[in-house]
């Protein structure tokens, strides 16, 4: 019997400078930090959720994996391919509404597993388009800055027409993520944002973003880091993150080169130029009183995106 197991990594969307336009795939050594979806053919369709965060997801029929399967099957039918009856399992390893691209990870793992099950009938760009649509249903706005890096790995730049371009980054950057253990939905975090910008603010934002991309290609980490300041979105969203200012000052005090919000939060991330500095940041953060559900992890931007693991 055909059994397919797919993993999709966590992500750091926006990467401070590129709201809705940049996202990085985050990996922890010796661990699969992301969700896993297993699919096998069955006589009756079935869906089950296991894993650390399974209990938080109760409405199975509304789960993103169920929705991903329905959408994938509709697309199959439109190509005159008959869908199979499937037994699907989601291993929910990422906390939900965490800013780590948790829903994107489930969606991407499901689509990658389904595509492998149906002998790679769709191109990765078709899968990315499906993933963006599914994310959009959840968050009220289509954005690809979680689904693209989760699918393709690395640092991804979103470009019009739903294409995604892999960017260079600095291999020696070590990333520390801090999940404060509370839930902030993307919808909630987007509602805080202005619906329009004055021209000077827009110019300031796109200048920093463009110079950041230029610095990546120039291999100039100092210039890239100098651009990683967000006076537009971060001050508004920081109000939803427990101890944001304290976390920032601890991280910077321990040697972080940059500190910002991952996606729509509440997870924050710090950049270090060595494992030693990352460990110092990790220990400094441990002094901050956060929810018992909180955690801190050291990792890297990963080249590897979603993949079949069995
Ligand atoms: N770009 C999106 C936002 C990411 O910041 O709202 C959500 O994870």
PDB file of C-alpha atoms and ligand atoms in Angstrom:
ATOM      1  CA  UNK A   1       0.000   0.000   0.000  1.00  0.00           C
ATOM      2  CA  UNK A   2       1.215   3.483  -0.888  1.00  0.00           C
ATOM      3  CA  UNK A   3       2.044   5.593   2.189  1.00  0.00           C
ATOM      4  CA  UNK A   4       3.461   9.112   1.746  1.00  0.00           C
ATOM      5  CA  UNK A   5       4.848  11.247   4.546  1.00  0.00           C
ATOM      6  CA  UNK A   6       5.753  14.902   3.937  1.00  0.00           C
ATOM      7  CA  UNK A   7       7.363  17.519   6.147  1.00  0.00           C
ATOM      8  CA  UNK A   8       7.160  21.310   5.714  1.00  0.00           C
ATOM      9  CA  UNK A   9       9.370  23.658   7.776  1.00  0.00           C
ATOM     10  CA  UNK A  10       8.455  26.649   9.931  1.00  0.00           C
ATOM     11  CA  UNK A  11       9.017  30.099   8.456  1.00  0.00           C
ATOM     12  CA  UNK A  12       9.898  33.669   9.378  1.00  0.00           C
ATOM     13  CA  UNK A  13       7.695  35.824   7.161  1.00  0.00           C
ATOM     14  CA  UNK A  14       8.366  39.523   6.428  1.00  0.00           C
ATOM     15  CA  UNK A  15      11.943  39.191   7.739  1.00  0.00           C
ATOM     16  CA  UNK A  16      11.452  42.697   9.236  1.00  0.00           C
ATOM     17  CA  UNK A  17      11.962  44.644   6.002  1.00  0.00           C
ATOM     18  CA  UNK A  18       9.710  42.888   3.496  1.00  0.00           C
ATOM     19  CA  UNK A  19       6.113  42.934   4.661  1.00  0.00           C
ATOM     20  CA  UNK A  20       4.135  40.352   2.637  1.00  0.00           C
ATOM     21  CA  UNK A  21       7.130  40.107   0.285  1.00  0.00           C
ATOM     22  CA  UNK A  22       9.909  38.153   2.050  1.00  0.00           C
ATOM     23  CA  UNK A  23      10.021  34.942   4.033  1.00  0.00           C
ATOM     24  CA  UNK A  24      12.686  32.549   5.288  1.00  0.00           C
ATOM     25  CA  UNK A  25      12.581  28.843   6.002  1.00  0.00           C
ATOM     26  CA  UNK A  26      13.758  28.147   9.560  1.00  0.00           C
ATOM     27  CA  UNK A  27      15.442  24.887  10.568  1.00  0.00           C
ATOM     28  CA  UNK A  28      16.728  23.530  13.846  1.00  0.00           C
ATOM     29  CA  UNK A  29      19.565  20.999  13.773  1.00  0.00           C
ATOM     30  CA  UNK A  30      18.559  17.394  14.541  1.00  0.00           C
ATOM     31  CA  UNK A  31      14.821  18.153  14.647  1.00  0.00           C
ATOM     32  CA  UNK A  32      11.985  18.481  12.172  1.00  0.00           C
ATOM     33  CA  UNK A  33      10.708  21.907  13.154  1.00  0.00           C
ATOM     34  CA  UNK A  34       7.475  21.976  11.167  1.00  0.00           C
ATOM     35  CA  UNK A  35       4.357  19.909  10.525  1.00  0.00           C
ATOM     36  CA  UNK A  36       4.159  16.426   9.020  1.00  0.00           C
ATOM     37  CA  UNK A  37       1.321  15.021   6.914  1.00  0.00           C
ATOM     38  CA  UNK A  38       0.949  11.308   6.152  1.00  0.00           C
ATOM     39  CA  UNK A  39      -1.350  10.019   3.416  1.00  0.00           C
ATOM     40  CA  UNK A  40      -2.394   6.520   2.472  1.00  0.00           C
ATOM     41  CA  UNK A  41      -5.166   5.065   0.367  1.00  0.00           C
ATOM     42  CA  UNK A  42      -8.092   3.643   2.350  1.00  0.00           C
ATOM     43  CA  UNK A  43     -11.527   2.129   1.836  1.00  0.00           C
ATOM     44  CA  UNK A  44     -13.090   4.982   3.832  1.00  0.00           C
ATOM     45  CA  UNK A  45     -11.802   8.520   4.056  1.00  0.00           C
ATOM     46  CA  UNK A  46     -10.389   9.420   7.449  1.00  0.00           C
ATOM     47  CA  UNK A  47      -8.548  12.353   9.021  1.00  0.00           C
ATOM     48  CA  UNK A  48      -6.753  12.483  12.319  1.00  0.00           C
ATOM     49  CA  UNK A  49      -4.561  15.039  14.096  1.00  0.00           C
ATOM     50  CA  UNK A  50      -1.760  13.965  16.405  1.00  0.00           C
ATOM     51  CA  UNK A  51       1.242  15.751  17.932  1.00  0.00           C
ATOM     52  CA  UNK A  52       2.019  18.293  20.630  1.00  0.00           C
ATOM     53  CA  UNK A  53      -0.483  20.884  19.387  1.00  0.00           C
ATOM     54  CA  UNK A  54      -3.217  18.469  18.224  1.00  0.00           C
ATOM     55  CA  UNK A  55      -5.587  19.303  21.065  1.00  0.00           C
ATOM     56  CA  UNK A  56      -5.732  22.967  20.048  1.00  0.00           C
ATOM     57  CA  UNK A  57      -7.149  21.990  16.668  1.00  0.00           C
ATOM     58  CA  UNK A  58     -10.565  20.488  17.225  1.00  0.00           C
ATOM     59  CA  UNK A  59     -12.702  21.225  14.174  1.00  0.00           C
ATOM     60  CA  UNK A  60     -11.406  18.530  11.852  1.00  0.00           C
ATOM     61  CA  UNK A  61     -13.709  19.471   8.962  1.00  0.00           C
ATOM     62  CA  UNK A  62     -12.364  23.037   9.068  1.00  0.00           C
ATOM     63  CA  UNK A  63      -8.738  22.028   9.337  1.00  0.00           C
ATOM     64  CA  UNK A  64      -6.447  23.472   6.674  1.00  0.00           C
ATOM     65  CA  UNK A  65      -5.300  19.992   5.689  1.00  0.00           C
ATOM     66  CA  UNK A  66      -8.898  18.959   4.983  1.00  0.00           C
ATOM     67  CA  UNK A  67      -9.362  22.157   2.993  1.00  0.00           C
ATOM     68  CA  UNK A  68      -6.094  21.569   1.142  1.00  0.00           C
ATOM     69  CA  UNK A  69      -7.224  18.042   0.249  1.00  0.00           C
ATOM     70  CA  UNK A  70     -10.592  19.294  -1.007  1.00  0.00           C
ATOM     71  CA  UNK A  71      -8.951  21.980  -3.145  1.00  0.00           C
ATOM     72  CA  UNK A  72      -6.342  19.542  -4.489  1.00  0.00           C
ATOM     73  CA  UNK A  73      -9.080  17.034  -5.390  1.00  0.00           C
ATOM     74  CA  UNK A  74     -11.115  19.742  -7.158  1.00  0.00           C
ATOM     75  CA  UNK A  75      -8.064  20.576  -9.253  1.00  0.00           C
ATOM     76  CA  UNK A  76      -7.600  16.871 -10.035  1.00  0.00           C
ATOM     77  CA  UNK A  77     -11.212  16.592 -11.179  1.00  0.00           C
ATOM     78  CA  UNK A  78     -10.724  19.607 -13.443  1.00  0.00           C
ATOM     79  CA  UNK A  79      -7.943  17.566 -15.079  1.00  0.00           C
ATOM     80  CA  UNK A  80     -10.227  14.534 -15.391  1.00  0.00           C
ATOM     81  CA  UNK A  81      -8.360  12.597 -12.711  1.00  0.00           C
ATOM     82  CA  UNK A  82     -10.477  10.710 -10.203  1.00  0.00           C
ATOM     83  CA  UNK A  83      -9.469  11.387  -6.574  1.00  0.00           C
ATOM     84  CA  UNK A  84      -8.779   8.397  -4.317  1.00  0.00           C
ATOM     85  CA  UNK A  85     -10.257   7.758  -0.893  1.00  0.00           C
ATOM     86  CA  UNK A  86      -7.580   8.771   1.575  1.00  0.00           C
ATOM     87  CA  UNK A  87      -6.613   8.274   5.178  1.00  0.00           C
ATOM     88  CA  UNK A  88      -4.772  11.449   6.217  1.00  0.00           C
ATOM     89  CA  UNK A  89      -2.874  12.240   9.380  1.00  0.00           C
ATOM     90  CA  UNK A  90      -1.566  15.649  10.439  1.00  0.00           C
ATOM     91  CA  UNK A  91       1.187  15.705  13.030  1.00  0.00           C
ATOM     92  CA  UNK A  92       0.850  19.209  14.443  1.00  0.00           C
ATOM     93  CA  UNK A  93       4.300  20.121  15.698  1.00  0.00           C
ATOM     94  CA  UNK A  94       4.105  23.912  15.461  1.00  0.00           C
ATOM     95  CA  UNK A  95       2.015  26.062  17.801  1.00  0.00           C
ATOM     96  CA  UNK A  96      -0.905  27.741  16.056  1.00  0.00           C
ATOM     97  CA  UNK A  97      -1.170  31.527  15.622  1.00  0.00           C
ATOM     98  CA  UNK A  98       2.505  31.711  16.540  1.00  0.00           C
ATOM     99  CA  UNK A  99       4.007  33.728  13.682  1.00  0.00           C
ATOM    100  CA  UNK A 100       6.005  30.670  12.621  1.00  0.00           C
ATOM    101  CA  UNK A 101       3.907  29.944   9.550  1.00  0.00           C
ATOM    102  CA  UNK A 102       2.108  27.134  11.355  1.00  0.00           C
ATOM    103  CA  UNK A 103      -0.908  26.957   9.026  1.00  0.00           C
ATOM    104  CA  UNK A 104       1.367  27.322   5.977  1.00  0.00           C
ATOM    105  CA  UNK A 105       3.437  24.397   7.219  1.00  0.00           C
ATOM    106  CA  UNK A 106       0.336  22.169   7.477  1.00  0.00           C
ATOM    107  CA  UNK A 107      -0.944  23.321   4.077  1.00  0.00           C
ATOM    108  CA  UNK A 108       2.394  22.851   2.320  1.00  0.00           C
ATOM    109  CA  UNK A 109       3.041  19.434   3.896  1.00  0.00           C
ATOM    110  CA  UNK A 110      -0.447  18.348   2.791  1.00  0.00           C
ATOM    111  CA  UNK A 111      -0.024  19.593  -0.790  1.00  0.00           C
ATOM    112  CA  UNK A 112       3.454  18.073  -1.149  1.00  0.00           C
ATOM    113  CA  UNK A 113       2.194  14.733   0.198  1.00  0.00           C
ATOM    114  CA  UNK A 114      -0.888  14.794  -2.048  1.00  0.00           C
ATOM    115  CA  UNK A 115       1.173  15.662  -5.113  1.00  0.00           C
ATOM    116  CA  UNK A 116       3.581  12.807  -4.408  1.00  0.00           C
ATOM    117  CA  UNK A 117       0.626  10.485  -3.862  1.00  0.00           C
ATOM    118  CA  UNK A 118      -0.781  11.455  -7.296  1.00  0.00           C
ATOM    119  CA  UNK A 119       2.609  11.006  -9.027  1.00  0.00           C
ATOM    120  CA  UNK A 120       3.492  14.724  -9.091  1.00  0.00           C
ATOM    121  CA  UNK A 121       0.614  15.695 -11.330  1.00  0.00           C
ATOM    122  CA  UNK A 122       1.034  19.399 -10.507  1.00  0.00           C
ATOM    123  CA  UNK A 123       4.042  21.689 -10.887  1.00  0.00           C
ATOM    124  CA  UNK A 124       5.390  23.366  -7.770  1.00  0.00           C
ATOM    125  CA  UNK A 125       4.032  26.716  -8.985  1.00  0.00           C
ATOM    126  CA  UNK A 126       0.519  25.169  -9.123  1.00  0.00           C
ATOM    127  CA  UNK A 127       0.983  23.951  -5.558  1.00  0.00           C
ATOM    128  CA  UNK A 128       2.206  27.385  -4.458  1.00  0.00           C
ATOM    129  CA  UNK A 129      -0.854  29.012  -5.968  1.00  0.00           C
ATOM    130  CA  UNK A 130      -3.145  26.532  -4.130  1.00  0.00           C
ATOM    131  CA  UNK A 131      -1.241  27.138  -0.882  1.00  0.00           C
ATOM    132  CA  UNK A 132      -1.602  30.917  -1.230  1.00  0.00           C
ATOM    133  CA  UNK A 133      -5.348  30.588  -1.811  1.00  0.00           C
ATOM    134  CA  UNK A 134      -5.702  28.401   1.286  1.00  0.00           C
ATOM    135  CA  UNK A 135      -3.662  30.832   3.427  1.00  0.00           C
ATOM    136  CA  UNK A 136      -5.827  33.648   2.117  1.00  0.00           C
ATOM    137  CA  UNK A 137      -9.006  31.912   3.296  1.00  0.00           C
ATOM    138  CA  UNK A 138      -7.537  31.731   6.791  1.00  0.00           C
ATOM    139  CA  UNK A 139      -6.060  35.203   7.123  1.00  0.00           C
ATOM    140  CA  UNK A 140      -8.461  37.247   5.037  1.00  0.00           C
ATOM    141  CA  UNK A 141      -5.678  38.271   2.610  1.00  0.00           C
ATOM    142  CA  UNK A 142      -3.616  36.211   0.189  1.00  0.00           C
ATOM    143  CA  UNK A 143       0.082  36.376   0.994  1.00  0.00           C
ATOM    144  CA  UNK A 144       2.783  33.912   0.044  1.00  0.00           C
ATOM    145  CA  UNK A 145       5.538  34.840   2.490  1.00  0.00           C
ATOM    146  CA  UNK A 146       4.997  31.734   4.618  1.00  0.00           C
ATOM    147  CA  UNK A 147       3.944  29.181   2.016  1.00  0.00           C
ATOM    148  CA  UNK A 148       6.761  29.971  -0.461  1.00  0.00           C
ATOM    149  CA  UNK A 149       9.705  29.591   1.955  1.00  0.00           C
ATOM    150  CA  UNK A 150       8.077  26.553   3.547  1.00  0.00           C
ATOM    151  CA  UNK A 151       7.732  24.962   0.114  1.00  0.00           C
ATOM    152  CA  UNK A 152      11.043  25.980  -1.463  1.00  0.00           C
ATOM    153  CA  UNK A 153      13.335  26.674   1.525  1.00  0.00           C
ATOM    154  CA  UNK A 154      15.824  29.536   1.859  1.00  0.00           C
ATOM    155  CA  UNK A 155      14.982  33.225   1.763  1.00  0.00           C
ATOM    156  CA  UNK A 156      12.217  33.805  -0.757  1.00  0.00           C
ATOM    157  CA  UNK A 157      11.211  37.000  -2.488  1.00  0.00           C
ATOM    158  CA  UNK A 158       7.615  37.094  -3.629  1.00  0.00           C
ATOM    159  CA  UNK A 159       7.145  38.580  -7.050  1.00  0.00           C
ATOM    160  CA  UNK A 160       3.928  39.336  -8.932  1.00  0.00           C
ATOM    161  CA  UNK A 161       2.005  36.534 -10.665  1.00  0.00           C
ATOM    162  CA  UNK A 162       2.532  34.266  -7.683  1.00  0.00           C
ATOM    163  CA  UNK A 163       6.142  33.455  -8.494  1.00  0.00           C
ATOM    164  CA  UNK A 164       8.778  33.193  -5.853  1.00  0.00           C
ATOM    165  CA  UNK A 165      12.492  33.866  -6.265  1.00  0.00           C
ATOM    166  CA  UNK A 166      15.214  32.442  -4.043  1.00  0.00           C
ATOM    167  CA  UNK A 167      17.522  35.136  -2.620  1.00  0.00           C
ATOM    168  CA  UNK A 168      21.072  34.823  -1.297  1.00  0.00           C
ATOM    169  CA  UNK A 169      21.585  35.198   2.452  1.00  0.00           C
ATOM    170  CA  UNK A 170      24.469  35.086   4.899  1.00  0.00           C
ATOM    171  CA  UNK A 171      25.349  31.505   5.738  1.00  0.00           C
ATOM    172  CA  UNK A 172      27.000  32.397   9.021  1.00  0.00           C
ATOM    173  CA  UNK A 173      23.838  34.008  10.407  1.00  0.00           C
ATOM    174  CA  UNK A 174      22.442  31.998  13.289  1.00  0.00           C
ATOM    175  CA  UNK A 175      18.801  32.679  14.123  1.00  0.00           C
ATOM    176  CA  UNK A 176      17.220  32.528  17.573  1.00  0.00           C
ATOM    177  CA  UNK A 177      13.437  32.377  17.638  1.00  0.00           C
ATOM    178  CA  UNK A 178      11.457  33.232  20.752  1.00  0.00           C
ATOM    179  CA  UNK A 179       7.856  32.045  20.954  1.00  0.00           C
ATOM    180  CA  UNK A 180       6.230  33.796  23.936  1.00  0.00           C
ATOM    181  CA  UNK A 181       3.535  31.117  24.339  1.00  0.00           C
ATOM    182  CA  UNK A 182       0.458  33.186  23.474  1.00  0.00           C
ATOM    183  CA  UNK A 183      -1.677  33.073  20.335  1.00  0.00           C
ATOM    184  CA  UNK A 184      -1.979  36.042  17.974  1.00  0.00           C
ATOM    185  CA  UNK A 185      -3.979  35.377  14.836  1.00  0.00           C
ATOM    186  CA  UNK A 186      -2.707  36.874  11.599  1.00  0.00           C
ATOM    187  CA  UNK A 187      -6.171  38.329  11.055  1.00  0.00           C
ATOM    188  CA  UNK A 188      -5.964  40.145  14.391  1.00  0.00           C
ATOM    189  CA  UNK A 189      -2.424  41.376  13.685  1.00  0.00           C
ATOM    190  CA  UNK A 190      -3.419  42.615  10.214  1.00  0.00           C
ATOM    191  CA  UNK A 191      -6.372  44.537  11.571  1.00  0.00           C
ATOM    192  CA  UNK A 192      -3.924  46.761  13.479  1.00  0.00           C
ATOM    193  CA  UNK A 193      -2.256  47.931  10.292  1.00  0.00           C
ATOM    194  CA  UNK A 194      -3.047  51.102   8.374  1.00  0.00           C
ATOM    195  CA  UNK A 195      -4.951  50.670   5.114  1.00  0.00           C
ATOM    196  CA  UNK A 196      -2.908  53.335   3.340  1.00  0.00           C
ATOM    197  CA  UNK A 197       0.459  55.097   3.682  1.00  0.00           C
ATOM    198  CA  UNK A 198       1.642  58.605   3.022  1.00  0.00           C
ATOM    199  CA  UNK A 199       4.102  58.867   0.149  1.00  0.00           C
ATOM    200  CA  UNK A 200       7.135  59.685   2.382  1.00  0.00           C
ATOM    201  CA  UNK A 201       6.435  56.610   4.551  1.00  0.00           C
ATOM    202  CA  UNK A 202       6.032  54.398   1.492  1.00  0.00           C
ATOM    203  CA  UNK A 203       9.272  55.740  -0.016  1.00  0.00           C
ATOM    204  CA  UNK A 204      11.123  55.114   3.239  1.00  0.00           C
ATOM    205  CA  UNK A 205       9.824  51.529   3.406  1.00  0.00           C
ATOM    206  CA  UNK A 206      10.631  50.584  -0.180  1.00  0.00           C
ATOM    207  CA  UNK A 207      14.077  52.200   0.007  1.00  0.00           C
ATOM    208  CA  UNK A 208      15.015  50.034   2.990  1.00  0.00           C
ATOM    209  CA  UNK A 209      13.579  46.953   1.317  1.00  0.00           C
ATOM    210  CA  UNK A 210      15.412  47.590  -1.953  1.00  0.00           C
ATOM    211  CA  UNK A 211      18.719  48.342  -0.242  1.00  0.00           C
ATOM    212  CA  UNK A 212      18.334  45.156   1.823  1.00  0.00           C
ATOM    213  CA  UNK A 213      17.970  43.067  -1.360  1.00  0.00           C
ATOM    214  CA  UNK A 214      20.911  44.944  -2.919  1.00  0.00           C
ATOM    215  CA  UNK A 215      23.015  44.196   0.202  1.00  0.00           C
ATOM    216  CA  UNK A 216      22.225  40.467  -0.073  1.00  0.00           C
ATOM    217  CA  UNK A 217      23.530  40.390  -3.640  1.00  0.00           C
ATOM    218  CA  UNK A 218      26.523  42.559  -2.682  1.00  0.00           C
ATOM    219  CA  UNK A 219      27.277  40.142   0.151  1.00  0.00           C
ATOM    220  CA  UNK A 220      27.292  43.064   2.591  1.00  0.00           C
ATOM    221  CA  UNK A 221      25.788  41.927   5.918  1.00  0.00           C
ATOM    222  CA  UNK A 222      26.478  45.299   7.620  1.00  0.00           C
ATOM    223  CA  UNK A 223      24.372  47.129   5.047  1.00  0.00           C
ATOM    224  CA  UNK A 224      21.655  44.452   5.148  1.00  0.00           C
ATOM    225  CA  UNK A 225      21.436  44.652   8.947  1.00  0.00           C
ATOM    226  CA  UNK A 226      21.325  48.454   8.861  1.00  0.00           C
ATOM    227  CA  UNK A 227      18.151  48.168   6.768  1.00  0.00           C
ATOM    228  CA  UNK A 228      16.468  45.736   9.173  1.00  0.00           C
ATOM    229  CA  UNK A 229      14.483  48.344  11.057  1.00  0.00           C
ATOM    230  CA  UNK A 230      10.729  48.550  10.852  1.00  0.00           C
ATOM    231  CA  UNK A 231       9.092  51.702  12.151  1.00  0.00           C
ATOM    232  CA  UNK A 232       5.891  51.029  10.236  1.00  0.00           C
ATOM    233  CA  UNK A 233       4.482  47.680  11.331  1.00  0.00           C
ATOM    234  CA  UNK A 234       6.534  46.584  14.321  1.00  0.00           C
ATOM    235  CA  UNK A 235       5.424  49.343  16.768  1.00  0.00           C
ATOM    236  CA  UNK A 236       1.763  48.466  16.113  1.00  0.00           C
ATOM    237  CA  UNK A 237       2.164  44.710  16.424  1.00  0.00           C
ATOM    238  CA  UNK A 238       4.604  44.856  19.340  1.00  0.00           C
ATOM    239  CA  UNK A 239       1.616  45.778  21.537  1.00  0.00           C
ATOM    240  CA  UNK A 240       0.356  42.174  21.089  1.00  0.00           C
ATOM    241  CA  UNK A 241       3.639  40.575  22.177  1.00  0.00           C
ATOM    242  CA  UNK A 242       4.322  40.030  25.889  1.00  0.00           C
ATOM    243  CA  UNK A 243       7.588  41.608  27.028  1.00  0.00           C
ATOM    244  CA  UNK A 244       8.534  42.686  23.505  1.00  0.00           C
ATOM    245  CA  UNK A 245      10.828  45.542  24.564  1.00  0.00           C
ATOM    246  CA  UNK A 246      12.479  43.472  27.288  1.00  0.00           C
ATOM    247  CA  UNK A 247      13.056  40.580  24.862  1.00  0.00           C
ATOM    248  CA  UNK A 248      14.601  42.973  22.383  1.00  0.00           C
ATOM    249  CA  UNK A 249      16.913  44.622  24.928  1.00  0.00           C
ATOM    250  CA  UNK A 250      18.009  41.218  26.321  1.00  0.00           C
ATOM    251  CA  UNK A 251      18.745  39.932  22.807  1.00  0.00           C
ATOM    252  CA  UNK A 252      20.605  43.063  21.708  1.00  0.00           C
ATOM    253  CA  UNK A 253      22.450  43.155  25.067  1.00  0.00           C
ATOM    254  CA  UNK A 254      23.605  39.575  24.451  1.00  0.00           C
ATOM    255  CA  UNK A 255      25.000  40.493  21.041  1.00  0.00           C
ATOM    256  CA  UNK A 256      22.091  40.155  18.584  1.00  0.00           C
ATOM    257  CA  UNK A 257      22.716  41.968  15.304  1.00  0.00           C
ATOM    258  CA  UNK A 258      19.011  42.413  14.700  1.00  0.00           C
ATOM    259  CA  UNK A 259      15.717  41.685  16.445  1.00  0.00           C
ATOM    260  CA  UNK A 260      12.221  41.696  15.005  1.00  0.00           C
ATOM    261  CA  UNK A 261       8.838  40.037  14.723  1.00  0.00           C
ATOM    262  CA  UNK A 262       8.468  36.757  12.838  1.00  0.00           C
ATOM    263  CA  UNK A 263       5.498  37.031  10.482  1.00  0.00           C
ATOM    264  CA  UNK A 264       2.560  38.573  12.274  1.00  0.00           C
ATOM    265  CA  UNK A 265       3.946  37.513  15.687  1.00  0.00           C
ATOM    266  CA  UNK A 266       3.980  36.823  18.544  1.00  0.00           C
ATOM    267  CA  UNK A 267       7.219  34.897  17.817  1.00  0.00           C
ATOM    268  CA  UNK A 268      10.244  37.177  17.612  1.00  0.00           C
ATOM    269  CA  UNK A 269      13.619  36.406  16.127  1.00  0.00           C
ATOM    270  CA  UNK A 270      17.153  37.596  16.647  1.00  0.00           C
ATOM    271  CA  UNK A 271      20.118  37.285  14.307  1.00  0.00           C
ATOM    272  CA  UNK A 272      23.555  36.346  15.637  1.00  0.00           C
ATOM    273  CA  UNK A 273      26.834  36.051  13.759  1.00  0.00           C
ATOM    274  CA  UNK A 274      27.953  32.899  15.572  1.00  0.00           C
ATOM    275  CA  UNK A 275      26.586  29.964  17.534  1.00  0.00           C
ATOM    276  CA  UNK A 276      28.240  31.310  20.667  1.00  0.00           C
ATOM    277  CA  UNK A 277      26.394  34.638  20.422  1.00  0.00           C
ATOM    278  CA  UNK A 278      23.156  32.758  19.665  1.00  0.00           C
ATOM    279  CA  UNK A 279      23.661  30.700  22.832  1.00  0.00           C
ATOM    280  CA  UNK A 280      24.237  33.910  24.815  1.00  0.00           C
ATOM    281  CA  UNK A 281      20.974  35.320  23.426  1.00  0.00           C
ATOM    282  CA  UNK A 282      19.193  32.057  24.302  1.00  0.00           C
ATOM    283  CA  UNK A 283      20.379  32.278  27.921  1.00  0.00           C
ATOM    284  CA  UNK A 284      19.590  36.006  28.216  1.00  0.00           C
ATOM    285  CA  UNK A 285      16.044  35.348  26.961  1.00  0.00           C
ATOM    286  CA  UNK A 286      15.606  32.560  29.503  1.00  0.00           C
ATOM    287  CA  UNK A 287      15.701  35.220  32.253  1.00  0.00           C
ATOM    288  CA  UNK A 288      12.512  36.818  30.891  1.00  0.00           C
ATOM    289  CA  UNK A 289       9.286  35.613  32.508  1.00  0.00           C
ATOM    290  CA  UNK A 290       7.017  34.304  29.771  1.00  0.00           C
ATOM    291  CA  UNK A 291       4.111  31.839  29.582  1.00  0.00           C
ATOM    292  CA  UNK A 292       4.933  28.167  30.434  1.00  0.00           C
ATOM    293  CA  UNK A 293       4.109  27.419  26.781  1.00  0.00           C
ATOM    294  CA  UNK A 294       6.927  29.667  25.576  1.00  0.00           C
ATOM    295  CA  UNK A 295      10.092  28.343  23.987  1.00  0.00           C
ATOM    296  CA  UNK A 296      13.292  29.551  22.414  1.00  0.00           C
ATOM    297  CA  UNK A 297      15.175  27.741  19.627  1.00  0.00           C
ATOM    298  CA  UNK A 298      18.445  28.212  17.853  1.00  0.00           C
ATOM    299  CA  UNK A 299      18.561  27.450  14.143  1.00  0.00           C
ATOM    300  CA  UNK A 300      19.400  28.722  10.690  1.00  0.00           C
ATOM    301  CA  UNK A 301      17.770  29.763   7.465  1.00  0.00           C
ATOM    302  CA  UNK A 302      17.473  26.419   5.768  1.00  0.00           C
ATOM    303  CA  UNK A 303      18.138  25.645   2.124  1.00  0.00           C
ATOM    304  CA  UNK A 304      15.724  22.765   2.366  1.00  0.00           C
ATOM    305  CA  UNK A 305      12.033  23.352   1.968  1.00  0.00           C
ATOM    306  CA  UNK A 306       9.162  20.875   2.183  1.00  0.00           C
ATOM    307  CA  UNK A 307      10.027  17.304   1.332  1.00  0.00           C
ATOM    308  CA  UNK A 308       8.915  13.705   1.364  1.00  0.00           C
ATOM    309  CA  UNK A 309      10.472  12.045   4.379  1.00  0.00           C
ATOM    310  CA  UNK A 310       9.235   8.490   3.879  1.00  0.00           C
TER     311      UNK A 310
HETATM  312  N1  LIG B   1       2.983  38.856   5.895  1.00  0.00           N
HETATM  313  C1  LIG B   1       2.010  38.331   6.802  1.00  0.00           C
HETATM  314  C2  LIG B   1       1.695  39.369   7.852  1.00  0.00           C
HETATM  315  C3  LIG B   1       2.589  37.091   7.438  1.00  0.00           C
HETATM  316  O1  LIG B   1       2.646  39.938   8.383  1.00  0.00           O
HETATM  317  O2  LIG B   1       0.523  39.619   8.122  1.00  0.00           O
HETATM  318  C4  LIG B   1       1.655  36.377   8.328  1.00  0.00           C
HETATM  319  O3  LIG B   1       2.323  35.283   8.927  1.00  0.00           O
END
